[in-house]
mmCIF file of C-alpha atoms in Angstrom:
data_model
loop_
_atom_site.group_PDB
_atom_site.id
_atom_site.type_symbol
_atom_site.label_atom_id
_atom_site.label_comp_id
_atom_site.label_asym_id
_atom_site.label_seq_id
_atom_site.Cartn_x
_atom_site.Cartn_y
_atom_site.Cartn_z
ATOM 1 C CA UNK A 1438 16.786 10.016 -27.815
ATOM 2 C CA UNK A 1439 14.758 13.066 -26.225
ATOM 3 C CA UNK A 1440 14.123 13.206 -22.305
ATOM 4 C CA UNK A 1441 10.608 12.775 -22.539
ATOM 5 C CA UNK A 1442 11.200 9.462 -24.366
ATOM 6 C CA UNK A 1443 13.641 8.292 -21.849
ATOM 7 C CA UNK A 1444 11.099 9.129 -19.067
ATOM 8 C CA UNK A 1445 8.481 7.212 -20.891
ATOM 9 C CA UNK A 1446 10.930 4.081 -21.157
ATOM 10 C CA UNK A 1447 11.622 4.303 -17.572
ATOM 11 C CA UNK A 1448 7.994 4.784 -16.460
ATOM 12 C CA UNK A 1449 7.156 1.611 -18.571
ATOM 13 C CA UNK A 1450 9.992 -0.266 -16.907
ATOM 14 C CA UNK A 1451 8.898 0.860 -13.286
ATOM 15 C CA UNK A 1452 5.256 -0.135 -14.309
ATOM 16 C CA UNK A 1453 6.074 -3.405 -15.643
ATOM 17 C CA UNK A 1454 8.239 -4.140 -12.463
ATOM 18 C CA UNK A 1455 5.499 -2.886 -10.067
ATOM 19 C CA UNK A 1456 2.810 -5.040 -11.725
ATOM 20 C CA UNK A 1457 4.883 -8.153 -11.959
ATOM 21 C CA UNK A 1458 5.676 -7.845 -8.310
ATOM 22 C CA UNK A 1459 1.969 -7.602 -7.433
ATOM 23 C CA UNK A 1460 1.010 -10.466 -9.476
ATOM 24 C CA UNK A 1461 4.018 -12.378 -7.674
ATOM 25 C CA UNK A 1462 2.398 -11.327 -4.438
ATOM 26 C CA UNK A 1463 -0.833 -12.532 -5.357
ATOM 27 C CA UNK A 1464 0.159 -16.142 -6.509
ATOM 28 C CA UNK A 1465 3.055 -16.740 -4.047
ATOM 29 C CA UNK A 1466 2.418 -20.031 -2.299
ATOM 30 C CA UNK A 1467 4.306 -18.924 0.894
ATOM 31 C CA UNK A 1468 2.942 -16.077 3.073
ATOM 32 C CA UNK A 1469 6.610 -14.665 3.498
ATOM 33 C CA UNK A 1470 7.267 -14.542 -0.357
ATOM 34 C CA UNK A 1471 3.788 -12.650 -0.661
ATOM 35 C CA UNK A 1472 5.027 -10.156 2.017
ATOM 36 C CA UNK A 1473 8.355 -9.491 0.361
ATOM 37 C CA UNK A 1474 6.746 -9.000 -3.038
ATOM 38 C CA UNK A 1475 4.718 -6.428 -1.109
ATOM 39 C CA UNK A 1476 8.078 -4.615 -0.452
ATOM 40 C CA UNK A 1477 8.884 -4.827 -4.308
ATOM 41 C CA UNK A 1478 5.522 -3.366 -5.241
ATOM 42 C CA UNK A 1479 6.485 -0.466 -2.683
ATOM 43 C CA UNK A 1480 9.990 -0.059 -4.379
ATOM 44 C CA UNK A 1481 8.088 -0.028 -7.836
ATOM 45 C CA UNK A 1482 5.548 2.526 -6.697
ATOM 46 C CA UNK A 1483 8.556 4.645 -5.030
ATOM 47 C CA UNK A 1484 10.406 4.588 -8.345
ATOM 48 C CA UNK A 1485 6.971 5.799 -10.213
ATOM 49 C CA UNK A 1486 6.713 8.565 -7.603
ATOM 50 C CA UNK A 1487 10.278 9.698 -8.264
ATOM 51 C CA UNK A 1488 9.544 9.847 -11.929
ATOM 52 C CA UNK A 1489 6.735 12.003 -11.461
ATOM 53 C CA UNK A 1490 9.074 14.378 -9.754
ATOM 54 C CA UNK A 1491 8.579 13.820 -6.030
ATOM 55 C CA UNK A 1492 12.057 12.537 -5.225
ATOM 56 C CA UNK A 1493 11.826 13.321 -1.572
ATOM 57 C CA UNK A 1494 8.503 11.757 -1.146
ATOM 58 C CA UNK A 1495 9.898 8.575 -2.929
ATOM 59 C CA UNK A 1496 12.658 8.412 -0.398
ATOM 60 C CA UNK A 1497 10.039 8.924 2.419
ATOM 61 C CA UNK A 1498 7.976 6.077 0.999
ATOM 62 C CA UNK A 1499 10.880 3.707 0.824
ATOM 63 C CA UNK A 1500 11.949 4.581 4.432
ATOM 64 C CA UNK A 1501 8.594 4.489 5.995
ATOM 65 C CA UNK A 1502 6.527 2.217 3.988
ATOM 66 C CA UNK A 1503 9.077 -0.441 2.538
ATOM 67 C CA UNK A 1504 11.474 -0.053 5.513
ATOM 68 C CA UNK A 1505 9.104 0.019 8.356
ATOM 69 C CA UNK A 1506 5.596 -1.075 7.550
ATOM 70 C CA UNK A 1507 6.398 -4.030 5.056
ATOM 71 C CA UNK A 1508 9.503 -5.278 7.249
ATOM 72 C CA UNK A 1509 6.862 -5.232 10.061
ATOM 73 C CA UNK A 1510 4.392 -7.301 8.117
ATOM 74 C CA UNK A 1511 7.194 -9.638 6.997
ATOM 75 C CA UNK A 1512 8.308 -10.468 10.563
ATOM 76 C CA UNK A 1513 4.876 -10.953 11.554
ATOM 77 C CA UNK A 1514 4.368 -13.427 8.920
ATOM 78 C CA UNK A 1515 7.409 -15.271 9.909
ATOM 79 C CA UNK A 1516 5.975 -15.284 13.514
ATOM 80 C CA UNK A 1517 2.601 -16.761 12.428
ATOM 81 C CA UNK A 1518 3.987 -19.386 9.936
ATOM 82 C CA UNK A 1519 2.490 -20.927 7.055
ATOM 83 C CA UNK A 1520 -0.759 -19.572 5.314
ATOM 84 C CA UNK A 1521 -4.191 -21.115 5.040
ATOM 85 C CA UNK A 1522 -4.628 -21.214 1.165
ATOM 86 C CA UNK A 1523 -7.332 -19.525 -0.976
ATOM 87 C CA UNK A 1524 -10.891 -20.163 -2.112
ATOM 88 C CA UNK A 1525 -10.460 -22.017 -5.486
ATOM 89 C CA UNK A 1526 -14.171 -21.955 -6.088
ATOM 90 C CA UNK A 1527 -14.314 -18.308 -5.872
ATOM 91 C CA UNK A 1528 -11.616 -17.771 -8.396
ATOM 92 C CA UNK A 1529 -13.503 -17.332 -11.695
ATOM 93 C CA UNK A 1530 -16.117 -15.136 -10.097
ATOM 94 C CA UNK A 1531 -13.430 -13.187 -8.113
ATOM 95 C CA UNK A 1532 -11.379 -12.636 -11.216
ATOM 96 C CA UNK A 1533 -14.286 -11.395 -12.993
ATOM 97 C CA UNK A 1534 -15.422 -9.056 -10.258
ATOM 98 C CA UNK A 1535 -11.720 -7.730 -9.885
ATOM 99 C CA UNK A 1536 -11.260 -7.033 -13.712
ATOM 100 C CA UNK A 1537 -14.793 -5.188 -13.674
ATOM 101 C CA UNK A 1538 -13.794 -3.129 -10.539
ATOM 102 C CA UNK A 1539 -10.306 -2.301 -12.003
ATOM 103 C CA UNK A 1540 -12.183 -1.412 -15.395
ATOM 104 C CA UNK A 1541 -14.786 0.718 -13.399
ATOM 105 C CA UNK A 1542 -12.031 2.334 -11.526
ATOM 106 C CA UNK A 1543 -10.051 3.225 -14.710
ATOM 107 C CA UNK A 1544 -13.370 4.428 -16.365
ATOM 108 C CA UNK A 1545 -14.057 6.680 -13.400
ATOM 109 C CA UNK A 1546 -10.645 8.366 -13.730
ATOM 110 C CA UNK A 1547 -10.561 8.230 -17.588
ATOM 111 C CA UNK A 1548 -11.783 11.725 -18.034
ATOM 112 C CA UNK A 1549 -8.591 12.957 -16.486
ATOM 113 C CA UNK A 1550 -6.373 10.927 -18.950
ATOM 114 C CA UNK A 1551 -6.011 13.747 -21.500
ATOM 115 C CA UNK A 1552 -4.094 15.804 -18.879
ATOM 116 C CA UNK A 1553 -0.491 15.922 -19.177
ATOM 117 C CA UNK A 1554 1.705 14.854 -16.199
ATOM 118 C CA UNK A 1555 4.506 17.361 -15.548
ATOM 119 C CA UNK A 1556 7.461 16.535 -13.677
ATOM 120 C CA UNK A 1557 7.370 18.383 -10.574
ATOM 121 C CA UNK A 1558 10.478 20.231 -9.078
ATOM 122 C CA UNK A 1559 10.022 20.777 -5.327
ATOM 123 C CA UNK A 1560 12.868 21.487 -2.932
ATOM 124 C CA UNK A 1561 13.320 20.350 0.628
ATOM 125 C CA UNK A 1562 12.870 23.977 1.983
ATOM 126 C CA UNK A 1563 9.737 24.499 0.323
ATOM 127 C CA UNK A 1564 8.407 21.102 1.601
ATOM 128 C CA UNK A 1565 9.601 21.760 5.129
ATOM 129 C CA UNK A 1566 8.088 25.361 5.277
ATOM 130 C CA UNK A 1567 4.757 23.781 4.131
ATOM 131 C CA UNK A 1568 4.863 20.947 6.522
ATOM 132 C CA UNK A 1569 6.116 22.742 9.742
ATOM 133 C CA UNK A 1570 4.585 26.157 9.243
ATOM 134 C CA UNK A 1571 1.306 25.589 7.462
ATOM 135 C CA UNK A 1572 0.460 22.059 8.657
ATOM 136 C CA UNK A 1573 2.149 22.070 12.100
ATOM 137 C CA UNK A 1574 -1.081 21.104 13.968
ATOM 138 C CA UNK A 1575 -1.700 18.125 11.650
ATOM 139 C CA UNK A 1576 1.980 16.925 12.197
ATOM 140 C CA UNK A 1577 1.438 16.864 15.882
ATOM 141 C CA UNK A 1578 -1.656 15.133 15.618
ATOM 142 C CA UNK A 1579 0.073 12.665 13.476
ATOM 143 C CA UNK A 1580 2.778 12.153 16.084
ATOM 144 C CA UNK A 1581 0.251 11.595 18.794
ATOM 145 C CA UNK A 1582 -1.723 9.070 16.405
ATOM 146 C CA UNK A 1583 1.309 7.050 15.851
ATOM 147 C CA UNK A 1584 2.420 7.174 19.370
ATOM 148 C CA UNK A 1585 -0.953 5.996 20.502
ATOM 149 C CA UNK A 1586 -1.267 3.233 17.996
ATOM 150 C CA UNK A 1587 2.074 1.867 18.703
ATOM 151 C CA UNK A 1588 0.776 1.615 22.605
ATOM 152 C CA UNK A 1589 -2.250 0.174 21.133
ATOM 153 C CA UNK A 1590 -0.276 -2.530 19.174
ATOM 154 C CA UNK A 1591 1.921 -3.540 22.015
ATOM 155 C CA UNK A 1592 -1.149 -3.941 24.365
ATOM 156 C CA UNK A 1593 -3.015 -6.009 21.934
ATOM 157 C CA UNK A 1594 -0.001 -8.275 21.085
ATOM 158 C CA UNK A 1595 1.135 -8.732 24.901
ATOM 159 C CA UNK A 1596 0.011 -11.016 27.307
ATOM 160 C CA UNK A 1597 -1.915 -8.397 29.224
ATOM 161 C CA UNK A 1598 -3.900 -7.300 26.278
ATOM 162 C CA UNK A 1599 -5.061 -10.970 26.130
ATOM 163 C CA UNK A 1600 -6.706 -11.174 29.556
ATOM 164 C CA UNK B 1070 3.569 12.135 -20.612
ATOM 165 C CA UNK B 1071 0.113 11.557 -20.656
ATOM 166 C CA UNK B 1072 -1.509 10.824 -17.228
ATOM 167 C CA UNK B 1073 -3.351 7.644 -18.843
ATOM 168 C CA UNK B 1074 -0.262 5.482 -18.597
ATOM 169 C CA UNK B 1075 0.094 5.969 -14.821
ATOM 170 C CA UNK B 1076 -3.666 5.785 -14.266
ATOM 171 C CA UNK B 1077 -3.704 2.380 -16.069
ATOM 172 C CA UNK B 1078 -0.921 1.127 -13.848
ATOM 173 C CA UNK B 1079 -3.098 2.348 -10.848
ATOM 174 C CA UNK B 1080 -6.159 0.595 -12.060
ATOM 175 C CA UNK B 1081 -4.052 -2.730 -12.604
ATOM 176 C CA UNK B 1082 -2.714 -2.570 -9.059
ATOM 177 C CA UNK B 1083 -6.030 -1.964 -7.609
ATOM 178 C CA UNK B 1084 -7.681 -4.950 -9.534
ATOM 179 C CA UNK B 1085 -4.844 -7.488 -8.526
ATOM 180 C CA UNK B 1086 -5.301 -6.117 -4.939
ATOM 181 C CA UNK B 1087 -9.042 -6.605 -5.120
ATOM 182 C CA UNK B 1088 -8.544 -10.182 -6.454
ATOM 183 C CA UNK B 1089 -6.310 -10.970 -3.615
ATOM 184 C CA UNK B 1090 -8.473 -9.476 -0.998
ATOM 185 C CA UNK B 1091 -11.422 -11.543 -2.527
ATOM 186 C CA UNK B 1092 -9.698 -14.978 -2.923
ATOM 187 C CA UNK B 1093 -7.210 -15.424 0.139
ATOM 188 C CA UNK B 1094 -8.616 -16.973 3.144
ATOM 189 C CA UNK B 1095 -5.625 -15.808 5.225
ATOM 190 C CA UNK B 1096 -5.975 -12.551 7.197
ATOM 191 C CA UNK B 1097 -2.221 -11.642 6.519
ATOM 192 C CA UNK B 1098 -2.681 -12.423 2.802
ATOM 193 C CA UNK B 1099 -5.941 -10.059 2.793
ATOM 194 C CA UNK B 1100 -3.905 -7.483 4.504
ATOM 195 C CA UNK B 1101 -1.067 -7.587 1.845
ATOM 196 C CA UNK B 1102 -3.769 -7.553 -0.841
ATOM 197 C CA UNK B 1103 -5.267 -4.232 0.686
ATOM 198 C CA UNK B 1104 -1.773 -2.765 0.823
ATOM 199 C CA UNK B 1105 -1.529 -3.365 -2.707
ATOM 200 C CA UNK B 1106 -4.765 -1.505 -3.254
ATOM 201 C CA UNK B 1107 -3.342 1.268 -0.893
ATOM 202 C CA UNK B 1108 -0.392 1.540 -3.158
ATOM 203 C CA UNK B 1109 -2.483 2.030 -6.290
ATOM 204 C CA UNK B 1110 -4.593 4.875 -4.709
ATOM 205 C CA UNK B 1111 -1.250 6.606 -3.336
ATOM 206 C CA UNK B 1112 -0.243 6.416 -7.229
ATOM 207 C CA UNK B 1113 -3.437 7.945 -8.421
ATOM 208 C CA UNK B 1114 -3.578 10.490 -5.665
ATOM 209 C CA UNK B 1115 0.139 11.743 -6.571
ATOM 210 C CA UNK B 1116 -0.276 11.559 -10.400
ATOM 211 C CA UNK B 1117 -3.404 13.849 -9.857
ATOM 212 C CA UNK B 1118 -1.665 16.091 -7.615
ATOM 213 C CA UNK B 1119 1.285 16.788 -10.177
ATOM 214 C CA UNK B 1120 -1.635 18.073 -12.229
ATOM 215 C CA UNK B 1121 -3.780 19.986 -9.691
ATOM 216 C CA UNK B 1122 -1.718 20.500 -6.460
ATOM 217 C CA UNK B 1123 1.915 20.065 -7.004
ATOM 218 C CA UNK B 1124 2.894 21.560 -3.522
ATOM 219 C CA UNK B 1125 0.109 20.252 -1.127
ATOM 220 C CA UNK B 1126 -0.272 16.803 -2.646
ATOM 221 C CA UNK B 1127 3.004 15.641 -1.262
ATOM 222 C CA UNK B 1128 2.382 16.841 2.185
ATOM 223 C CA UNK B 1129 -1.025 15.320 2.282
ATOM 224 C CA UNK B 1130 0.849 12.045 0.836
ATOM 225 C CA UNK B 1131 3.423 12.165 3.628
ATOM 226 C CA UNK B 1132 0.455 11.979 6.374
ATOM 227 C CA UNK B 1133 -1.274 9.095 4.250
ATOM 228 C CA UNK B 1134 1.924 6.995 4.184
ATOM 229 C CA UNK B 1135 2.465 7.527 7.808
ATOM 230 C CA UNK B 1136 -1.147 6.689 8.756
ATOM 231 C CA UNK B 1137 -0.747 3.705 6.682
ATOM 232 C CA UNK B 1138 1.974 2.526 8.798
ATOM 233 C CA UNK B 1139 0.000 3.283 12.000
ATOM 234 C CA UNK B 1140 -2.869 1.328 10.521
ATOM 235 C CA UNK B 1141 -0.677 -1.684 9.900
ATOM 236 C CA UNK B 1142 0.676 -1.332 13.433
ATOM 237 C CA UNK B 1143 -2.822 -2.116 14.748
ATOM 238 C CA UNK B 1144 -3.976 -4.622 12.309
ATOM 239 C CA UNK B 1145 -0.869 -7.013 12.473
ATOM 240 C CA UNK B 1146 -1.212 -7.198 16.444
ATOM 241 C CA UNK B 1147 -4.778 -8.134 15.860
ATOM 242 C CA UNK B 1148 -3.889 -10.987 13.418
ATOM 243 C CA UNK B 1149 -1.151 -12.022 15.780
ATOM 244 C CA UNK B 1150 -3.877 -12.149 18.808
ATOM 245 C CA UNK B 1151 -6.275 -14.108 16.324
ATOM 246 C CA UNK B 1152 -3.443 -16.394 15.608
ATOM 247 C CA UNK B 1153 -2.865 -16.880 19.509
ATOM 248 C CA UNK B 1154 -6.672 -17.346 20.244
ATOM 249 C CA UNK B 1155 -7.624 -19.680 17.313
ATOM 250 C CA UNK B 1156 -4.465 -21.280 15.997
ATOM 251 C CA UNK B 1157 -4.952 -20.146 12.705
ATOM 252 C CA UNK B 1158 -5.450 -16.902 10.574
ATOM 253 C CA UNK B 1159 -8.150 -18.370 8.296
ATOM 254 C CA UNK B 1160 -10.885 -15.680 8.495
ATOM 255 C CA UNK B 1161 -13.550 -18.268 7.200
ATOM 256 C CA UNK B 1162 -13.091 -19.829 10.918
ATOM 257 C CA UNK B 1163 -13.534 -16.606 12.981
ATOM 258 C CA UNK B 1164 -16.934 -17.400 14.430
ATOM 259 C CA UNK B 1165 -15.751 -20.845 15.673
ATOM 260 C CA UNK B 1166 -14.057 -19.880 18.973
ATOM 261 C CA UNK B 1167 -11.035 -20.750 20.436
ATOM 262 C CA UNK B 1168 -9.225 -23.941 19.057
ATOM 263 C CA UNK B 1169 -6.271 -24.338 21.455
#
């Protein structure tokens, strides 16, 4: 079996896992299972990112997105408790709308589908130089944005923010 | 490998996320569905970056992932606050005022 065939099989498995996790997140009765399935979607997407050749970014996605963001959502859902259900009347119309939306989304990017995806080879040094030499200002702004958002979140959730 | 496979996965995730965002009444479930849509977009972005910008794409993706973390950091406290005020996270009952 050639490496490209093997890559295709891995990609198919990762894609099936990701879509299955997304469907599970959609149909789960309890909010906490839905949030946990979101974590599985994140892991599946990270696997696909790794297969595209961005191994470091895949690790970053698992650490920051699955490790922090999804965990935050899971704990918040545990704090809030049981969910409130869904609009059964809307289901046929919503399904048709979502299918049309996905079709339109796919059609709009279909022109790019003939392009070949190459597995990229990037090393940590290249990324580090790029990030801390060329995009250092953006990095500082991002750090300030994250810090201010953290303070904002704490204020909103605290008793003081309520008054 | 042709880009069409990854783009199809991205479109499927986008559709599933959109369906969840429309049908669910809970604010947390809507947030989770929007996060699935975000994953679809990230996948599309990185697929296209392997073709057009192999080096700058992942740098921008790092910022995108970190900013999504901060976005969730704001939205979740808002949902918690909503729950504390109304006693529910049902978005259809937002205009009804305090319940407790």
